[in-house]
PDB file of C-alpha atoms in Angstrom:
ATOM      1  CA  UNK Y 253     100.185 104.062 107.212  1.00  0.00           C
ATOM      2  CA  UNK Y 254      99.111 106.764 109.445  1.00  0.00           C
ATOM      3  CA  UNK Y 255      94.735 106.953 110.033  1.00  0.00           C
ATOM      4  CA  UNK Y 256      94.834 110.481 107.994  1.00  0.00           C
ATOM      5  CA  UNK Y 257      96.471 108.194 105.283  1.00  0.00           C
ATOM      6  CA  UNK Y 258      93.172 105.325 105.825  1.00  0.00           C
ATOM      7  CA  UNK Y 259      90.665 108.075 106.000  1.00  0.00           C
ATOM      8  CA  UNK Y 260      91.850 109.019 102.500  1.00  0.00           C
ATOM      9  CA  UNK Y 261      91.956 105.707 101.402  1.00  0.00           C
ATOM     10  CA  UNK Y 262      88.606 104.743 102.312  1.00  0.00           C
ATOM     11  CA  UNK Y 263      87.059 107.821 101.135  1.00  0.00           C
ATOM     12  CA  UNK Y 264      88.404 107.087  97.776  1.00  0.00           C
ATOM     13  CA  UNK Y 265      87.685 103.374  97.868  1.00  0.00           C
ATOM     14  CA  UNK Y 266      83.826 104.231  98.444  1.00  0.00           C
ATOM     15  CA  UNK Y 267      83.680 106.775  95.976  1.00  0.00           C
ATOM     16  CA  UNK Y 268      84.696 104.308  93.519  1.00  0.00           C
ATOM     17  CA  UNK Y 269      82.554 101.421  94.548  1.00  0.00           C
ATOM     18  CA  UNK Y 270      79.665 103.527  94.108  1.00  0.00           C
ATOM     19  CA  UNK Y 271      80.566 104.537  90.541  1.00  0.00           C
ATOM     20  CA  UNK Y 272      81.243 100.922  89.911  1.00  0.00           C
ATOM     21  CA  UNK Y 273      78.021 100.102  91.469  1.00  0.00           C
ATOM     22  CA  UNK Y 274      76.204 102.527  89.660  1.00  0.00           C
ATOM     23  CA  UNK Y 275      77.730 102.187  86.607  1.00  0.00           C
ATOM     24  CA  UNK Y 276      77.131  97.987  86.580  1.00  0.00           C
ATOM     25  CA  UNK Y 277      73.786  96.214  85.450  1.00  0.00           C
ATOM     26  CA  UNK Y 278      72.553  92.275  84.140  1.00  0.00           C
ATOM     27  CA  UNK Y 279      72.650  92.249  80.543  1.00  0.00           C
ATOM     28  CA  UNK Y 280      71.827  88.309  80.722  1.00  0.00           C
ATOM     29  CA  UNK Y 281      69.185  86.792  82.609  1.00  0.00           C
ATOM     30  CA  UNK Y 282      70.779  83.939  84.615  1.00  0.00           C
ATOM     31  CA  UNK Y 283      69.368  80.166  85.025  1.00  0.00           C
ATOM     32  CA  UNK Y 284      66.895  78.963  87.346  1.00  0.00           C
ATOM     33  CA  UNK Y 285      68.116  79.442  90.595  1.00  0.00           C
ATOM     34  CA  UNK Y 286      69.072  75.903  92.428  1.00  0.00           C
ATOM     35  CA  UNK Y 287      70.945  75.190  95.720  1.00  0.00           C
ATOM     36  CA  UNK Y 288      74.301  73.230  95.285  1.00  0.00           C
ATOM     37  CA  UNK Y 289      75.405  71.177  98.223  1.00  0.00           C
ATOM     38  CA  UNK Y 290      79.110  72.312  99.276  1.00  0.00           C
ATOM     39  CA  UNK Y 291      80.445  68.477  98.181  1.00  0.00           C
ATOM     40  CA  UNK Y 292      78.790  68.985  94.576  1.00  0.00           C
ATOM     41  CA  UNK Y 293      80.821  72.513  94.719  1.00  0.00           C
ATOM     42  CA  UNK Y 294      83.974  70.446  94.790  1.00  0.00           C
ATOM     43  CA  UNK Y 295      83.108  68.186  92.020  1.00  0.00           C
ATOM     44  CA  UNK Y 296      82.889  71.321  90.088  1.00  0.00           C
ATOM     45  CA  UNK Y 297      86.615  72.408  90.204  1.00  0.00           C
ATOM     46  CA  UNK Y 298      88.339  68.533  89.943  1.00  0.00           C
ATOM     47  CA  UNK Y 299      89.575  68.627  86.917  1.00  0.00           C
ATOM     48  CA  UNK Y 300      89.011  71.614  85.701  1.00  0.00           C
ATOM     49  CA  UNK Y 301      91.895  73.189  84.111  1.00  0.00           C
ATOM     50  CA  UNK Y 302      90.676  77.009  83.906  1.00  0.00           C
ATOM     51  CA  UNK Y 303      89.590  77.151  87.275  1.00  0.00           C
ATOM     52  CA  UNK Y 304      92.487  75.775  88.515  1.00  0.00           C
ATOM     53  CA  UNK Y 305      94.839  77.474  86.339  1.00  0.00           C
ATOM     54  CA  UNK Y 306      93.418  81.388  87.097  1.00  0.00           C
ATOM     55  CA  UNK Y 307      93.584  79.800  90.957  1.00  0.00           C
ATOM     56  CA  UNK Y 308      97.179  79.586  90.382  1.00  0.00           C
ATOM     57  CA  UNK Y 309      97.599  82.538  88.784  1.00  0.00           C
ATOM     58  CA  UNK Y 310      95.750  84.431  91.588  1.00  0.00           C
ATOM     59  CA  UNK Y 311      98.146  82.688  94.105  1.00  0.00           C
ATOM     60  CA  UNK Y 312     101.071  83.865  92.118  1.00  0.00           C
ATOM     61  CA  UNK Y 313      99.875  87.208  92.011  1.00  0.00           C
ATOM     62  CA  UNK Y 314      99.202  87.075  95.570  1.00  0.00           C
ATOM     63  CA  UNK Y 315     102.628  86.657  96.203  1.00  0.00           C
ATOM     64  CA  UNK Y 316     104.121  88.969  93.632  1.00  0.00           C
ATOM     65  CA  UNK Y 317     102.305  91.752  94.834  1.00  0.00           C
ATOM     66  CA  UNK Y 318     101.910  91.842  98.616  1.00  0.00           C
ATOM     67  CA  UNK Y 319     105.089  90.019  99.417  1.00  0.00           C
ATOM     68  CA  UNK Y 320     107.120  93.352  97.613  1.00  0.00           C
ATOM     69  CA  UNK Y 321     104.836  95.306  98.989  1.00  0.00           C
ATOM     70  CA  UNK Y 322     105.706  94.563 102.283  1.00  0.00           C
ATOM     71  CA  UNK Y 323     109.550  94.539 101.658  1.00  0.00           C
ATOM     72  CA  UNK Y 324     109.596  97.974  99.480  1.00  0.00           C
ATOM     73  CA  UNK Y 325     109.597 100.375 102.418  1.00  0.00           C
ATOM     74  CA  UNK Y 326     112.242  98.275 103.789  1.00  0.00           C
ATOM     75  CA  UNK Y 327     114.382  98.518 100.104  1.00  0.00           C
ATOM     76  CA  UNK Y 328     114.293 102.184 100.056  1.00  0.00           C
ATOM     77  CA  UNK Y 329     115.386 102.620 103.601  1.00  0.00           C
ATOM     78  CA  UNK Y 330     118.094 100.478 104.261  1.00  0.00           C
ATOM     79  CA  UNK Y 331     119.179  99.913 100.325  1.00  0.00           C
ATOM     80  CA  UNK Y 332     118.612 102.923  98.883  1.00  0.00           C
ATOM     81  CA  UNK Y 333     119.432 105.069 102.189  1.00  0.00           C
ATOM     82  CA  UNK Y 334     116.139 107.165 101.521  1.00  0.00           C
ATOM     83  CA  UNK Y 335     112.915 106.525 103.112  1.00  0.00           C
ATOM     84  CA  UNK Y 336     110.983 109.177 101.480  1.00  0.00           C
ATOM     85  CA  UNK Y 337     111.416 107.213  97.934  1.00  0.00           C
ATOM     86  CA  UNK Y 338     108.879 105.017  98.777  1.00  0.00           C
ATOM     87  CA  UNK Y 339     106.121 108.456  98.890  1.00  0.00           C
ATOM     88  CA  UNK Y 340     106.886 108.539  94.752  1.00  0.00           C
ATOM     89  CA  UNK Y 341     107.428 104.942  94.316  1.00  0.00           C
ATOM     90  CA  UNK Y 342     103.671 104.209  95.716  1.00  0.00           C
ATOM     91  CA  UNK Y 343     102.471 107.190  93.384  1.00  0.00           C
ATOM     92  CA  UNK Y 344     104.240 105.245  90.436  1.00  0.00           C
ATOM     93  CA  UNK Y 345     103.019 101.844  91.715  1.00  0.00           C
ATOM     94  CA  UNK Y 346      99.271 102.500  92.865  1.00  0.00           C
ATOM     95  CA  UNK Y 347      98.796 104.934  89.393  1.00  0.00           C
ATOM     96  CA  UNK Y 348     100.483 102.939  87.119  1.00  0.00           C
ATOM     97  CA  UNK Y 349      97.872  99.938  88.204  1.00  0.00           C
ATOM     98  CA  UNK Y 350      94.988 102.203  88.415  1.00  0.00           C
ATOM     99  CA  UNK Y 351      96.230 103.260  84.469  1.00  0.00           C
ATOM    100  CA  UNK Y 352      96.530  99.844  83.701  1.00  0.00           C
ATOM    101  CA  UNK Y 353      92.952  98.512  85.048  1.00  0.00           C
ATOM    102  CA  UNK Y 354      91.305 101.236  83.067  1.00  0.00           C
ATOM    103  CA  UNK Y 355      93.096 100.779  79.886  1.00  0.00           C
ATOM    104  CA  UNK Y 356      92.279  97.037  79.973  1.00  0.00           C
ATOM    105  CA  UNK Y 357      89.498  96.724  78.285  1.00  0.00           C
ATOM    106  CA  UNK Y 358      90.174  98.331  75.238  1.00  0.00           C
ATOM    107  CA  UNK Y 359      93.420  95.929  74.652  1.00  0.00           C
ATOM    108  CA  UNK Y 360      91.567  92.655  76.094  1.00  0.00           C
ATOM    109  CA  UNK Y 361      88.607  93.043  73.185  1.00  0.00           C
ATOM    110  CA  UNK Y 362      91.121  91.962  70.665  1.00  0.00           C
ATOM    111  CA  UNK Y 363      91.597  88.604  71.856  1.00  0.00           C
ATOM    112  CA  UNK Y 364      89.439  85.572  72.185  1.00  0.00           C
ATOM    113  CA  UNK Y 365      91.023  84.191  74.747  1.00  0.00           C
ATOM    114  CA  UNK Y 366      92.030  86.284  77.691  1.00  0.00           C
ATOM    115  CA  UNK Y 367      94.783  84.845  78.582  1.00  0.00           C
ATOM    116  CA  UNK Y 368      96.661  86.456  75.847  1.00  0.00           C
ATOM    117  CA  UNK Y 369      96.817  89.912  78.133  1.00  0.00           C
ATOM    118  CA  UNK Y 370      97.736  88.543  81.414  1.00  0.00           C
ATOM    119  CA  UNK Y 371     100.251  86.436  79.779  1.00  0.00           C
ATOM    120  CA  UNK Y 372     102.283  89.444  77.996  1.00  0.00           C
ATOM    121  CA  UNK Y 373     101.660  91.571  80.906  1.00  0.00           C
ATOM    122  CA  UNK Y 374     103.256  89.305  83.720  1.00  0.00           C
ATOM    123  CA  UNK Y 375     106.204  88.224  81.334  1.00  0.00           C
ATOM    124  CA  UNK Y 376     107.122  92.181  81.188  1.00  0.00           C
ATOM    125  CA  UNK Y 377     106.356  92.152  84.915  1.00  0.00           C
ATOM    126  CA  UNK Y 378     109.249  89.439  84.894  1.00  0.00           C
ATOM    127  CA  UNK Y 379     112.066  91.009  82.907  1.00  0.00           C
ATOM    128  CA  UNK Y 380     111.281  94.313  84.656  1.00  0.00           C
ATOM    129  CA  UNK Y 381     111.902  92.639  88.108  1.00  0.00           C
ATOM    130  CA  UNK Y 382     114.940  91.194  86.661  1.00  0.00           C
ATOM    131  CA  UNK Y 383     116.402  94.024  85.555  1.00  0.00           C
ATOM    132  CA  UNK Y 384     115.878  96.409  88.783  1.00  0.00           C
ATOM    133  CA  UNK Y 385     117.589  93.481  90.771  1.00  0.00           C
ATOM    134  CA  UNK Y 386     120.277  93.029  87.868  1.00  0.00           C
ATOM    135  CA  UNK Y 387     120.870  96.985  87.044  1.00  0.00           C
ATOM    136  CA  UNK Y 388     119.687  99.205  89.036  1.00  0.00           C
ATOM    137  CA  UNK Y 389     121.534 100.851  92.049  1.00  0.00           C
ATOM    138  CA  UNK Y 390     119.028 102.665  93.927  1.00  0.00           C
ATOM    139  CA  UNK Y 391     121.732 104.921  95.813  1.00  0.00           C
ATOM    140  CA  UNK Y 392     122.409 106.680  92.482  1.00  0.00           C
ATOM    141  CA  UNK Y 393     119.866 109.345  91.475  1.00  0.00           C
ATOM    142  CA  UNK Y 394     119.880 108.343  88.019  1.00  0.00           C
ATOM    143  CA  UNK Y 395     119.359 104.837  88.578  1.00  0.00           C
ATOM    144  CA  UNK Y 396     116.217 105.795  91.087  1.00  0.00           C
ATOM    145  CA  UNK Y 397     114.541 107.698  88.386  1.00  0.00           C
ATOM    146  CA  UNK Y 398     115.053 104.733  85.718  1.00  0.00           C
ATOM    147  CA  UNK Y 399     113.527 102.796  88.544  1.00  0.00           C
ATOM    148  CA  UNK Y 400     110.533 104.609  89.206  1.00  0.00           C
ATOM    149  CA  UNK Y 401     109.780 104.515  85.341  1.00  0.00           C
ATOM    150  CA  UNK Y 402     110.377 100.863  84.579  1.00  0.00           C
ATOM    151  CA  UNK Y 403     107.856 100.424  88.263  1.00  0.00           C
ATOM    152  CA  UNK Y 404     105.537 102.645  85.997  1.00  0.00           C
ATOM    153  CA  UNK Y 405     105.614 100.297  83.321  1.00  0.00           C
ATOM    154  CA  UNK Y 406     105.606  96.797  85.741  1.00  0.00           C
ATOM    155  CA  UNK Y 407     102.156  98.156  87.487  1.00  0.00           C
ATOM    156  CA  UNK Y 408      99.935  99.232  84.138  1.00  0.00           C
ATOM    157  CA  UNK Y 409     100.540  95.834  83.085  1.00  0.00           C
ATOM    158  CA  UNK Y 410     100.230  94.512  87.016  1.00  0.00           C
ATOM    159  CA  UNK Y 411      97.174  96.255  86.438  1.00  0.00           C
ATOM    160  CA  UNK Y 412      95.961  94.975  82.857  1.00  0.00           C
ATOM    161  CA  UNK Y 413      97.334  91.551  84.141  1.00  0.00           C
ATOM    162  CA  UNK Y 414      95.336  91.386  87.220  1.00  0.00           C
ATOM    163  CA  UNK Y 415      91.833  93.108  85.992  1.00  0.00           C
ATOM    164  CA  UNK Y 416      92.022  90.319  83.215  1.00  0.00           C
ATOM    165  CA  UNK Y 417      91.954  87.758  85.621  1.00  0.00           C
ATOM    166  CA  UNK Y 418      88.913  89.202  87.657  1.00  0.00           C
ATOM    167  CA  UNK Y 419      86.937  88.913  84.096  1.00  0.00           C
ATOM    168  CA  UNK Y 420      88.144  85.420  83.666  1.00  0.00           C
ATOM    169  CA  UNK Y 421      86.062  84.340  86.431  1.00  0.00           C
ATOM    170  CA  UNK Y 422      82.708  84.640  84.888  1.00  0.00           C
ATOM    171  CA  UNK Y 423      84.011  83.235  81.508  1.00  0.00           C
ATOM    172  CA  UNK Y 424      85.271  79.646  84.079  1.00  0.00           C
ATOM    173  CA  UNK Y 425      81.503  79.961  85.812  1.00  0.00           C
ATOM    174  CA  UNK Y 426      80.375  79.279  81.810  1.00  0.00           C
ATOM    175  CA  UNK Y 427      82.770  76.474  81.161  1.00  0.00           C
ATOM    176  CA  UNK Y 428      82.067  74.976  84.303  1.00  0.00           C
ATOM    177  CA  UNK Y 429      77.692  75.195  83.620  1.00  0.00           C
ATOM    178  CA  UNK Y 430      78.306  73.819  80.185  1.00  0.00           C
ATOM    179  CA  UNK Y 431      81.083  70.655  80.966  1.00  0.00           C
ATOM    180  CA  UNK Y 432      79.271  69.801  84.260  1.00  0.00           C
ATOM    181  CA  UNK Y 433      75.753  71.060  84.233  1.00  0.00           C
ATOM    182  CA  UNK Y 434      76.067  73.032  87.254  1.00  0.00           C
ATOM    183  CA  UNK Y 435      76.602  76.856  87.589  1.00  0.00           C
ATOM    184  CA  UNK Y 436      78.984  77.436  90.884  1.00  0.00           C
ATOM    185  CA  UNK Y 437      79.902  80.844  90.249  1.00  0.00           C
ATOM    186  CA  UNK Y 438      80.189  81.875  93.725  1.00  0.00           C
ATOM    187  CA  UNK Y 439      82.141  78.716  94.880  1.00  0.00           C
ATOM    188  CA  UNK Y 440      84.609  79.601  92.003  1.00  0.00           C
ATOM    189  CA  UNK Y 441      84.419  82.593  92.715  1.00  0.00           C
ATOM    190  CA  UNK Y 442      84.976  82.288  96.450  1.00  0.00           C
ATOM    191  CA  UNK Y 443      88.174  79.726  95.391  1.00  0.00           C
ATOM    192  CA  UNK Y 444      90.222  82.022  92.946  1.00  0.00           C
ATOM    193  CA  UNK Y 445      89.420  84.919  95.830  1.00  0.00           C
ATOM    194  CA  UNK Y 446      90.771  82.148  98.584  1.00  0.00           C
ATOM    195  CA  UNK Y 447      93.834  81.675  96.315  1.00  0.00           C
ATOM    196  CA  UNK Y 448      95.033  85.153  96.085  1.00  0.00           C
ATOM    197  CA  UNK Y 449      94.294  85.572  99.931  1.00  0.00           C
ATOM    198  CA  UNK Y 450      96.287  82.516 100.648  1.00  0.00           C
ATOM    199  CA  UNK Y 451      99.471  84.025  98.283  1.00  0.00           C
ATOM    200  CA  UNK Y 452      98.355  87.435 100.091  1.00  0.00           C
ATOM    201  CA  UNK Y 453      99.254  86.152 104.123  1.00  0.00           C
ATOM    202  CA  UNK Y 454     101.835  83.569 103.080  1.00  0.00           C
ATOM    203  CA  UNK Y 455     103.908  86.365 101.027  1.00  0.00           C
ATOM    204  CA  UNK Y 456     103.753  89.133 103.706  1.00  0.00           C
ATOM    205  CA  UNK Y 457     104.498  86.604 106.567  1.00  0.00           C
ATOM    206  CA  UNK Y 458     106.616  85.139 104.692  1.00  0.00           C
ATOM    207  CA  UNK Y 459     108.964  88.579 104.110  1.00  0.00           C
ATOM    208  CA  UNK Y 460     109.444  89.253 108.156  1.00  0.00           C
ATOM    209  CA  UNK Y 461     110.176  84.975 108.655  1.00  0.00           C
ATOM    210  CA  UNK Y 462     113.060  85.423 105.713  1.00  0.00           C
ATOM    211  CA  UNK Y 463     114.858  88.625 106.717  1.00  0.00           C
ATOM    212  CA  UNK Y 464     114.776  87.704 110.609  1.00  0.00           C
ATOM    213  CA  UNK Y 465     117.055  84.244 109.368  1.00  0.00           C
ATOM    214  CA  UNK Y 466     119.040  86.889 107.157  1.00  0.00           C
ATOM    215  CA  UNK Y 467     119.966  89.200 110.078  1.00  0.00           C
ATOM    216  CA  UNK Y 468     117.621  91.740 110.068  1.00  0.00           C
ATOM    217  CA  UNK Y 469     117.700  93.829 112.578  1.00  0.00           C
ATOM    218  CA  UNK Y 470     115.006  96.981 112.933  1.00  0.00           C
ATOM    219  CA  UNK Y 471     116.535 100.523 112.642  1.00  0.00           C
ATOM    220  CA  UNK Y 472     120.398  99.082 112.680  1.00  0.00           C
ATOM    221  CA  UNK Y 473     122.561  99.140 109.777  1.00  0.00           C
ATOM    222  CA  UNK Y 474     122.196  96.386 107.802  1.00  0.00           C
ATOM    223  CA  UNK Y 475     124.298  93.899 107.072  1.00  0.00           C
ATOM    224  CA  UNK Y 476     125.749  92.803 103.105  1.00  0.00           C
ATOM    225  CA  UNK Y 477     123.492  89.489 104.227  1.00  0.00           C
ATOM    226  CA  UNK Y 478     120.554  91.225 104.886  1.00  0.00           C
ATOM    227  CA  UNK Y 479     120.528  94.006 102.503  1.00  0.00           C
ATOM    228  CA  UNK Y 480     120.548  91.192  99.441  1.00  0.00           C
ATOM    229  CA  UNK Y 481     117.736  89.548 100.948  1.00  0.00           C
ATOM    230  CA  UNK Y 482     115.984  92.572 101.031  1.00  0.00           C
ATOM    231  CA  UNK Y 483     116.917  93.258  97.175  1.00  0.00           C
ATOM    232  CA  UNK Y 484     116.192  89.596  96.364  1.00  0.00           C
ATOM    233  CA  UNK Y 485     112.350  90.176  98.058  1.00  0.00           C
ATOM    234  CA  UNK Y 486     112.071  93.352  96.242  1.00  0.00           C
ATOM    235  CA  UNK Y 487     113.129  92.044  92.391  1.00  0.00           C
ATOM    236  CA  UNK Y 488     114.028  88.688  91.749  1.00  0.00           C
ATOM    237  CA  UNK Y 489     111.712  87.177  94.034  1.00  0.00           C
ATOM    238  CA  UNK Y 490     108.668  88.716  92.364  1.00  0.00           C
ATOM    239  CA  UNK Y 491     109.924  87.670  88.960  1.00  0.00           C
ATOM    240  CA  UNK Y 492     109.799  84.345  90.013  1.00  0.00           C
ATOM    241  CA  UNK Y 493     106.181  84.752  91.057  1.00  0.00           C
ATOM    242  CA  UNK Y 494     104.985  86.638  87.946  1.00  0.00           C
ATOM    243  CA  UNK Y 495     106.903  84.122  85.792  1.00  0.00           C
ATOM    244  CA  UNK Y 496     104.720  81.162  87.434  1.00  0.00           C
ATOM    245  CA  UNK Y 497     101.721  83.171  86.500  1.00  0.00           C
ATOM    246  CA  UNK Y 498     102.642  83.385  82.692  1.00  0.00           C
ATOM    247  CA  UNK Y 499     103.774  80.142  82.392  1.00  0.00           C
ATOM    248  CA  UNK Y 500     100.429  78.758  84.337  1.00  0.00           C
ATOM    249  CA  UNK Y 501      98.281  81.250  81.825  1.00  0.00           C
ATOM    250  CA  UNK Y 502     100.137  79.501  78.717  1.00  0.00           C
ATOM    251  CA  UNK Y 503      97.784  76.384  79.468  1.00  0.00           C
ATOM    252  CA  UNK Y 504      94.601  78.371  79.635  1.00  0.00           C
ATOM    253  CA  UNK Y 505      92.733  77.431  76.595  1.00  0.00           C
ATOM    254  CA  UNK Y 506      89.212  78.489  77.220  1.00  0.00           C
ATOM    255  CA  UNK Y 507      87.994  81.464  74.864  1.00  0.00           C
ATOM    256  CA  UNK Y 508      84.442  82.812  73.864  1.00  0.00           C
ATOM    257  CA  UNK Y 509      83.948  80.195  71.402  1.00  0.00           C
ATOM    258  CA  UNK Y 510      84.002  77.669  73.590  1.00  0.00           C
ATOM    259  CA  UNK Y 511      81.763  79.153  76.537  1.00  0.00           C
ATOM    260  CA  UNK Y 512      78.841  79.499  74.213  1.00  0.00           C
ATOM    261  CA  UNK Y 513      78.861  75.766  72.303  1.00  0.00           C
TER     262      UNK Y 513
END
């Protein structure tokens, strides 16, 4: 990414944080204020399935997201021969999440527990991966454009998936004040953040450790070895992750009922 490319980025980033900022106010007034040692912090999450479960799910996602992310430039150049996909495949990928993310809301209401989005959303995410890695040749022009619409449809639920999980937090920071008395919502919230970082590093490492042992070798011509890795990165790889998330999010049982006994 060129620094014209992070200017623009940033410029749009802060625009939006200041909306959201703006835009965001307590409708609650939170409990006394008290000081929890870091130990006590711990004793919060042992045990605790929905904490643990949306820290799974984060690590999943952290996976599924920046590990393709830093293998699609890679798929369009050496697998599908053209470099300049990957302009149109962000636009699909980065709008199709911001879509997704704003649409949320109005699908998550419907459901007590939250799960039920995030659930759906990464199980699409999974046959969608499936079927690029399965189906689609990305050296046909047909194929590219069924390719950029099902990646239309896999990031507005990457992005329904993924906001759902950022308003699970607060719902675990109840559960957690009301089964052990204490109300550790920045430690949980600092642990499902460490999660998604730790699936973040490990998955884009991870993508330059895997094709070096496949061959890989920068600006040659691939070989058959190297160009499935890259295709199993980009696809099936990812449906594995998003899979792990669903199936982790089938065990997440806490919904508004339950926060408020």
């Amino acid at each position: 990414m060129c620094i014209r490319d992070r200017v623009i980025y940033s410029i749009v980033m802060v625009i939006f944080l200041l909306i959201c900022f703006a835009g965001t106010k307590e409708v609650c007034r939170p409990v006394k204020k008290e000081k929890i040692p870091l130990r006590e912090s711990f004793k919060a999450i042992k045990g605790n399935a929905p904490v643990l479960i949306l820290c799974l799910g984060f690590l999943a996602y952290g996976f599924y997201s920046y590990g393709r992310s830093a293998v699609a430039m890679y798929y369009f150049t050496y697998n599908a021969g053209n470099k300049a996909l990957f302009a149109t495949y962000s636009l699909f990928n980065v709008g199709g999440a911001l879509l997704g993310s704003i649409i949320m809301p109005r699908i998550a209401h419907r459901f007590g527990n939250k799960a039920t989005v995030p659930i759906f959303g990464f199980f699409i995410m999974t046959v969608i991966m499936i079927v690029i890695g399965a189906f689609i040749d990305p050296t046909v022009a047909s194929d590219v454009v069924v390719l950029f619409i099902l990646q239309g449809i896999a990031s507005i639920c990457q992005g329904m998936s993924v906001s759902s999980l950022y308003s699970m937090i607060p719902d675990t920071t109840e559960y957690t004040q009301v089964k052990y008395g204490m109300r550790a919502s920045g430690f949980i919230s600092s642990t499902t953040s460490f999660a998604m970082k730790l699936g973040m590093g490990i998955g884009t490492a991870s993508v330059g450790w895997i094709l070096g042992a496949c061959g890989y070798v920068a600006g040659a011509t691939q070989s058959a070895s190297a160009l499935l890795c890259i295709r199993v990165i980009f696809t099936y790889a990812p449906a594995v992750f998003s899979a792990v998330a669903a199936t982790a999010l089938l065990f997440y049982k806490l919904d508004l009922s339950l926060i408020h006994i």
